[in-house]
PDB file of C-alpha atoms in Angstrom:
ATOM      1  CA  MET A   1       0.000   0.000   0.000  1.00  0.00           C
ATOM      2  CA  THR A   2       1.279   3.464  -0.854  1.00  0.00           C
ATOM      3  CA  VAL A   3       1.421   6.381   1.545  1.00  0.00           C
ATOM      4  CA  GLY A   4      -1.239   8.159  -0.533  1.00  0.00           C
ATOM      5  CA  ALA A   5      -3.573   5.153  -0.336  1.00  0.00           C
ATOM      6  CA  ALA A   6      -3.076   4.950   3.439  1.00  0.00           C
ATOM      7  CA  LEU A   7      -3.863   8.665   3.817  1.00  0.00           C
ATOM      8  CA  ALA A   8      -7.057   8.157   1.788  1.00  0.00           C
ATOM      9  CA  ALA A   9      -8.064   5.131   3.888  1.00  0.00           C
ATOM     10  CA  VAL A  10      -7.366   6.487   7.395  1.00  0.00           C
ATOM     11  CA  PRO A  11      -9.146   9.796   8.075  1.00  0.00           C
ATOM     12  CA  ARG A  12      -7.388  12.159  10.495  1.00  0.00           C
ATOM     13  CA  GLU A  13     -10.820  12.973  11.931  1.00  0.00           C
ATOM     14  CA  TRP A  14     -10.944   9.547  13.612  1.00  0.00           C
ATOM     15  CA  PHE A  15      -7.977  10.531  15.789  1.00  0.00           C
ATOM     16  CA  VAL A  16      -8.466  14.206  16.612  1.00  0.00           C
ATOM     17  CA  PRO A  17     -10.154  14.876  19.976  1.00  0.00           C
ATOM     18  CA  ASP A  18     -13.464  16.699  20.262  1.00  0.00           C
ATOM     19  CA  GLU A  19     -11.667  19.666  21.816  1.00  0.00           C
ATOM     20  CA  ILE A  20      -8.934  21.293  19.753  1.00  0.00           C
ATOM     21  CA  PHE A  21      -7.293  24.705  20.010  1.00  0.00           C
ATOM     22  CA  VAL A  22      -7.362  27.396  17.348  1.00  0.00           C
ATOM     23  CA  ARG A  23      -5.934  30.900  17.157  1.00  0.00           C
ATOM     24  CA  ASP A  24      -8.334  33.741  17.802  1.00  0.00           C
ATOM     25  CA  GLY A  25      -8.095  37.232  16.268  1.00  0.00           C
ATOM     26  CA  ALA A  26      -5.369  38.213  18.744  1.00  0.00           C
ATOM     27  CA  GLY A  27      -3.333  35.064  18.029  1.00  0.00           C
ATOM     28  CA  TRP A  28      -4.128  33.271  21.304  1.00  0.00           C
ATOM     29  CA  LEU A  29      -4.882  29.544  21.349  1.00  0.00           C
ATOM     30  CA  VAL A  30      -8.499  29.112  22.435  1.00  0.00           C
ATOM     31  CA  PRO A  31     -10.573  25.931  22.760  1.00  0.00           C
ATOM     32  CA  LEU A  32     -12.869  24.858  19.940  1.00  0.00           C
ATOM     33  CA  ARG A  33     -15.217  22.014  20.840  1.00  0.00           C
ATOM     34  CA  ARG A  34     -16.878  19.884  18.205  1.00  0.00           C
ATOM     35  CA  SER A  35     -20.179  20.072  20.094  1.00  0.00           C
ATOM     36  CA  ASP A  36     -20.081  23.904  20.146  1.00  0.00           C
ATOM     37  CA  ASP A  37     -19.237  24.450  16.476  1.00  0.00           C
ATOM     38  CA  PRO A  38     -19.141  21.175  14.506  1.00  0.00           C
ATOM     39  CA  GLU A  39     -18.689  22.881  11.144  1.00  0.00           C
ATOM     40  CA  ARG A  40     -15.693  24.941  12.257  1.00  0.00           C
ATOM     41  CA  TRP A  41     -14.185  21.912  14.035  1.00  0.00           C
ATOM     42  CA  ARG A  42     -14.542  19.751  10.905  1.00  0.00           C
ATOM     43  CA  GLU A  43     -13.093  22.528   8.753  1.00  0.00           C
ATOM     44  CA  ALA A  44     -10.013  22.753  10.999  1.00  0.00           C
ATOM     45  CA  VAL A  45      -9.549  18.978  11.134  1.00  0.00           C
ATOM     46  CA  SER A  46     -10.030  18.401   7.395  1.00  0.00           C
ATOM     47  CA  GLY A  47      -7.826  21.351   6.457  1.00  0.00           C
ATOM     48  CA  GLY A  48      -4.179  21.279   5.539  1.00  0.00           C
ATOM     49  CA  ASP A  49      -2.739  22.736   8.738  1.00  0.00           C
ATOM     50  CA  ALA A  50      -1.571  21.176  11.983  1.00  0.00           C
ATOM     51  CA  VAL A  51      -4.324  20.906  14.597  1.00  0.00           C
ATOM     52  CA  VAL A  52      -3.372  21.723  18.185  1.00  0.00           C
ATOM     53  CA  THR A  53      -4.738  18.968  20.436  1.00  0.00           C
ATOM     54  CA  LYS A  54      -3.187  19.783  23.811  1.00  0.00           C
ATOM     55  CA  VAL A  55      -2.040  22.983  25.487  1.00  0.00           C
ATOM     56  CA  GLU A  56      -0.531  24.008  28.788  1.00  0.00           C
ATOM     57  CA  PHE A  57       0.419  27.256  30.416  1.00  0.00           C
ATOM     58  CA  ASP A  58       3.811  28.738  29.609  1.00  0.00           C
ATOM     59  CA  PRO A  59       5.707  28.780  32.923  1.00  0.00           C
ATOM     60  CA  ALA A  60       7.453  31.996  31.817  1.00  0.00           C
ATOM     61  CA  VAL A  61       4.101  33.840  31.843  1.00  0.00           C
ATOM     62  CA  PRO A  62       3.170  35.140  35.321  1.00  0.00           C
ATOM     63  CA  GLU A  63       0.164  33.332  36.816  1.00  0.00           C
ATOM     64  CA  GLN A  64      -1.929  36.489  37.060  1.00  0.00           C
ATOM     65  CA  LEU A  65      -1.661  36.912  33.276  1.00  0.00           C
ATOM     66  CA  ARG A  66      -2.703  33.338  32.419  1.00  0.00           C
ATOM     67  CA  ASP A  67      -6.267  32.662  31.269  1.00  0.00           C
ATOM     68  CA  ALA A  68      -7.305  29.364  29.669  1.00  0.00           C
ATOM     69  CA  ALA A  69     -10.615  30.794  28.419  1.00  0.00           C
ATOM     70  CA  THR A  70      -8.911  33.509  26.379  1.00  0.00           C
ATOM     71  CA  GLY A  71      -5.767  31.495  25.606  1.00  0.00           C
ATOM     72  CA  ARG A  72      -3.542  34.009  27.292  1.00  0.00           C
ATOM     73  CA  GLY A  73      -0.243  32.410  28.321  1.00  0.00           C
ATOM     74  CA  VAL A  74      -1.109  29.081  26.661  1.00  0.00           C
ATOM     75  CA  ASN A  75       1.373  27.101  24.547  1.00  0.00           C
ATOM     76  CA  ALA A  76       0.736  24.179  22.217  1.00  0.00           C
ATOM     77  CA  VAL A  77       2.334  20.968  23.498  1.00  0.00           C
ATOM     78  CA  SER A  78       0.825  18.405  21.115  1.00  0.00           C
ATOM     79  CA  SER A  79      -0.802  18.516  17.706  1.00  0.00           C
ATOM     80  CA  SER A  80      -1.930  16.451  14.776  1.00  0.00           C
ATOM     81  CA  SER A  81       0.648  17.305  12.135  1.00  0.00           C
ATOM     82  CA  ALA A  82      -0.294  18.933   8.854  1.00  0.00           C
ATOM     83  CA  PRO A  83      -1.211  16.227   6.328  1.00  0.00           C
ATOM     84  CA  HIS A  84       1.412  17.377   3.809  1.00  0.00           C
ATOM     85  CA  ILE A  85       4.143  17.020   6.461  1.00  0.00           C
ATOM     86  CA  VAL A  86       2.851  13.569   7.438  1.00  0.00           C
ATOM     87  CA  ARG A  87       2.890  12.533   3.792  1.00  0.00           C
ATOM     88  CA  GLU A  88       6.398  13.900   3.170  1.00  0.00           C
ATOM     89  CA  MET A  89       7.857  12.195   6.243  1.00  0.00           C
ATOM     90  CA  LEU A  90       6.182   8.865   5.460  1.00  0.00           C
ATOM     91  CA  GLU A  91       7.382   9.010   1.858  1.00  0.00           C
ATOM     92  CA  LEU A  92      10.931   9.645   3.106  1.00  0.00           C
ATOM     93  CA  LEU A  93      10.562   6.719   5.534  1.00  0.00           C
ATOM     94  CA  ARG A  94       9.447   4.335   2.755  1.00  0.00           C
ATOM     95  CA  PRO A  95       7.570   1.846   4.975  1.00  0.00           C
ATOM     96  CA  ALA A  96       6.504  -1.433   3.378  1.00  0.00           C
ATOM     97  CA  PRO A  97       4.394  -4.448   4.346  1.00  0.00           C
ATOM     98  CA  GLY A  98       6.023  -6.588   7.026  1.00  0.00           C
ATOM     99  CA  MET A  99       8.499  -3.962   8.233  1.00  0.00           C
ATOM    100  CA  ARG A 100       8.871  -3.275  11.954  1.00  0.00           C
ATOM    101  CA  VAL A 101       8.565   0.443  12.695  1.00  0.00           C
ATOM    102  CA  LEU A 102       9.358   2.470  15.809  1.00  0.00           C
ATOM    103  CA  GLU A 103       7.524   5.780  16.059  1.00  0.00           C
ATOM    104  CA  ILE A 104       8.566   8.409  18.604  1.00  0.00           C
ATOM    105  CA  GLY A 105       5.710  10.742  19.601  1.00  0.00           C
ATOM    106  CA  THR A 106       2.368   8.942  19.331  1.00  0.00           C
ATOM    107  CA  GLY A 107       0.238  12.072  19.755  1.00  0.00           C
ATOM    108  CA  THR A 108      -3.269  11.276  18.525  1.00  0.00           C
ATOM    109  CA  GLY A 109      -2.272   7.918  17.003  1.00  0.00           C
ATOM    110  CA  TRP A 110      -3.068   8.961  13.417  1.00  0.00           C
ATOM    111  CA  ASN A 111       0.485   8.549  12.108  1.00  0.00           C
ATOM    112  CA  ALA A 112       0.782   5.170  13.873  1.00  0.00           C
ATOM    113  CA  ALA A 113      -2.453   4.067  12.197  1.00  0.00           C
ATOM    114  CA  LEU A 114      -1.106   5.118   8.795  1.00  0.00           C
ATOM    115  CA  LEU A 115       2.059   3.110   9.447  1.00  0.00           C
ATOM    116  CA  ALA A 116       0.008   0.097  10.565  1.00  0.00           C
ATOM    117  CA  LYS A 117      -2.149   0.359   7.450  1.00  0.00           C
ATOM    118  CA  ILE A 118       1.011   0.086   5.338  1.00  0.00           C
ATOM    119  CA  THR A 119       3.090  -2.413   7.360  1.00  0.00           C
ATOM    120  CA  GLY A 120       0.345  -4.616   8.792  1.00  0.00           C
ATOM    121  CA  PRO A 121      -0.910  -5.465  12.283  1.00  0.00           C
ATOM    122  CA  ARG A 122       1.525  -5.685  15.205  1.00  0.00           C
ATOM    123  CA  ARG A 123       4.373  -4.173  13.200  1.00  0.00           C
ATOM    124  CA  VAL A 124       4.354  -0.667  14.747  1.00  0.00           C
ATOM    125  CA  THR A 125       5.563   0.357  18.207  1.00  0.00           C
ATOM    126  CA  SER A 126       4.887   3.955  19.196  1.00  0.00           C
ATOM    127  CA  VAL A 127       6.350   5.720  22.242  1.00  0.00           C
ATOM    128  CA  GLU A 128       4.570   8.678  23.885  1.00  0.00           C
ATOM    129  CA  ILE A 129       5.929  10.502  26.928  1.00  0.00           C
ATOM    130  CA  ALA A 130       2.590  11.983  28.056  1.00  0.00           C
ATOM    131  CA  PRO A 131       0.459   9.304  29.777  1.00  0.00           C
ATOM    132  CA  ASP A 132      -2.850  10.998  28.897  1.00  0.00           C
ATOM    133  CA  LEU A 133      -1.926  11.230  25.207  1.00  0.00           C
ATOM    134  CA  ALA A 134      -0.695   7.621  25.162  1.00  0.00           C
ATOM    135  CA  GLU A 135      -3.979   6.399  26.639  1.00  0.00           C
ATOM    136  CA  ARG A 136      -6.081   8.467  24.226  1.00  0.00           C
ATOM    137  CA  ALA A 137      -4.015   7.172  21.280  1.00  0.00           C
ATOM    138  CA  ARG A 138      -4.525   3.571  22.450  1.00  0.00           C
ATOM    139  CA  ARG A 139      -8.289   4.122  22.527  1.00  0.00           C
ATOM    140  CA  ASN A 140      -8.254   5.841  19.121  1.00  0.00           C
ATOM    141  CA  LEU A 141      -6.225   3.046  17.519  1.00  0.00           C
ATOM    142  CA  GLU A 142      -8.354   0.321  19.059  1.00  0.00           C
ATOM    143  CA  ARG A 143     -11.597   2.021  18.001  1.00  0.00           C
ATOM    144  CA  ALA A 144     -10.253   2.430  14.445  1.00  0.00           C
ATOM    145  CA  GLY A 145      -9.134  -1.209  14.320  1.00  0.00           C
ATOM    146  CA  TYR A 146      -5.340  -0.800  14.219  1.00  0.00           C
ATOM    147  CA  THR A 147      -3.117  -3.064  16.307  1.00  0.00           C
ATOM    148  CA  VAL A 148      -0.239  -0.849  17.423  1.00  0.00           C
ATOM    149  CA  ARG A 149       1.792  -1.186  20.619  1.00  0.00           C
ATOM    150  CA  VAL A 150       1.647   2.207  22.363  1.00  0.00           C
ATOM    151  CA  VAL A 151       4.298   2.525  25.050  1.00  0.00           C
ATOM    152  CA  THR A 152       4.209   5.281  27.662  1.00  0.00           C
ATOM    153  CA  GLY A 153       7.780   6.416  28.153  1.00  0.00           C
ATOM    154  CA  ASP A 154      10.658   8.600  27.103  1.00  0.00           C
ATOM    155  CA  GLY A 155      11.099   8.285  23.361  1.00  0.00           C
ATOM    156  CA  GLU A 156      14.834   9.009  23.602  1.00  0.00           C
ATOM    157  CA  ALA A 157      15.252   5.453  24.894  1.00  0.00           C
ATOM    158  CA  GLY A 158      13.269   4.007  21.981  1.00  0.00           C
ATOM    159  CA  HIS A 159      11.740   0.635  22.847  1.00  0.00           C
ATOM    160  CA  PRO A 160      14.308  -2.181  22.833  1.00  0.00           C
ATOM    161  CA  GLY A 161      11.670  -4.819  23.593  1.00  0.00           C
ATOM    162  CA  ASP A 162      10.418  -4.839  19.990  1.00  0.00           C
ATOM    163  CA  ALA A 163      13.781  -4.179  18.304  1.00  0.00           C
ATOM    164  CA  PRO A 164      15.314  -4.494  15.826  1.00  0.00           C
ATOM    165  CA  TYR A 165      13.340  -2.088  13.656  1.00  0.00           C
ATOM    166  CA  ASP A 166      13.432  -1.599   9.907  1.00  0.00           C
ATOM    167  CA  ARG A 167      12.345   2.027  10.235  1.00  0.00           C
ATOM    168  CA  VAL A 168      12.313   4.703  12.945  1.00  0.00           C
ATOM    169  CA  ILE A 169      10.315   7.914  12.649  1.00  0.00           C
ATOM    170  CA  ALA A 170      10.071  10.773  15.109  1.00  0.00           C
ATOM    171  CA  THR A 171       6.945  12.897  14.982  1.00  0.00           C
ATOM    172  CA  ALA A 172       8.103  14.845  18.034  1.00  0.00           C
ATOM    173  CA  ALA A 173      10.768  17.555  17.911  1.00  0.00           C
ATOM    174  CA  VAL A 174      14.328  16.226  17.940  1.00  0.00           C
ATOM    175  CA  THR A 175      17.429  18.327  18.644  1.00  0.00           C
ATOM    176  CA  ALA A 176      19.914  15.426  18.633  1.00  0.00           C
ATOM    177  CA  LEU A 177      19.545  11.879  17.346  1.00  0.00           C
ATOM    178  CA  PRO A 178      19.523   9.485  20.324  1.00  0.00           C
ATOM    179  CA  TYR A 179      21.983   6.659  19.740  1.00  0.00           C
ATOM    180  CA  ALA A 180      19.458   4.201  21.222  1.00  0.00           C
ATOM    181  CA  TRP A 181      17.459   4.561  18.008  1.00  0.00           C
ATOM    182  CA  VAL A 182      20.497   3.609  15.936  1.00  0.00           C
ATOM    183  CA  GLU A 183      21.217   0.625  18.200  1.00  0.00           C
ATOM    184  CA  GLN A 184      17.622  -0.581  17.822  1.00  0.00           C
ATOM    185  CA  THR A 185      17.594  -0.541  14.005  1.00  0.00           C
ATOM    186  CA  ARG A 186      18.746  -3.206  11.584  1.00  0.00           C
ATOM    187  CA  PRO A 187      21.776  -2.423   9.386  1.00  0.00           C
ATOM    188  CA  GLY A 188      20.600  -0.425   6.360  1.00  0.00           C
ATOM    189  CA  SER A 189      17.475   0.842   8.119  1.00  0.00           C
ATOM    190  CA  LEU A 190      16.122   4.384   7.819  1.00  0.00           C
ATOM    191  CA  ILE A 191      15.595   6.921  10.589  1.00  0.00           C
ATOM    192  CA  VAL A 192      13.477   9.992   9.729  1.00  0.00           C
ATOM    193  CA  VAL A 193      13.343  12.942  12.129  1.00  0.00           C
ATOM    194  CA  PRO A 194      12.078  16.524  11.842  1.00  0.00           C
TER     195      PRO A 194
END
């Protein structure tokens, strides 16, 4: 299966939570709930941009200036990547049926589902550091019918229990390539990082 066919078969909407965060007129990230404005929610999720799925307060902003309702002092900490970025990274990764893949940064689980669609069941291991995101991704993947091992942990360590991998992809920000990922890949494997 090609990356394009997987993208057509696995809608991002299945994995995006009912509450997302969008920029208001002042540029603040404010909540947008599917139940409050289903048309605007669907437009954001089906669009070509990243969709912010989790926020937290910026610790550098004084508490008295923080306001979740207006988005003041709020930073994005997790998102569903823009579809064109997902496509580009997956095309660079070149996954194929039967390959074992390690994904760092499960997020919503959408990218893991795309990988599972291409490689087959029980071929993808995804590591997520945030326990709440890992649990939500597990539920999303199960509901959508994709068998992916979602591990709650620090992605820098990879997941040696399912190694060796044919491919490693990081969907989370990476400033240096952890050597654990190299150690957990087969010779000639690919590692794709942003």
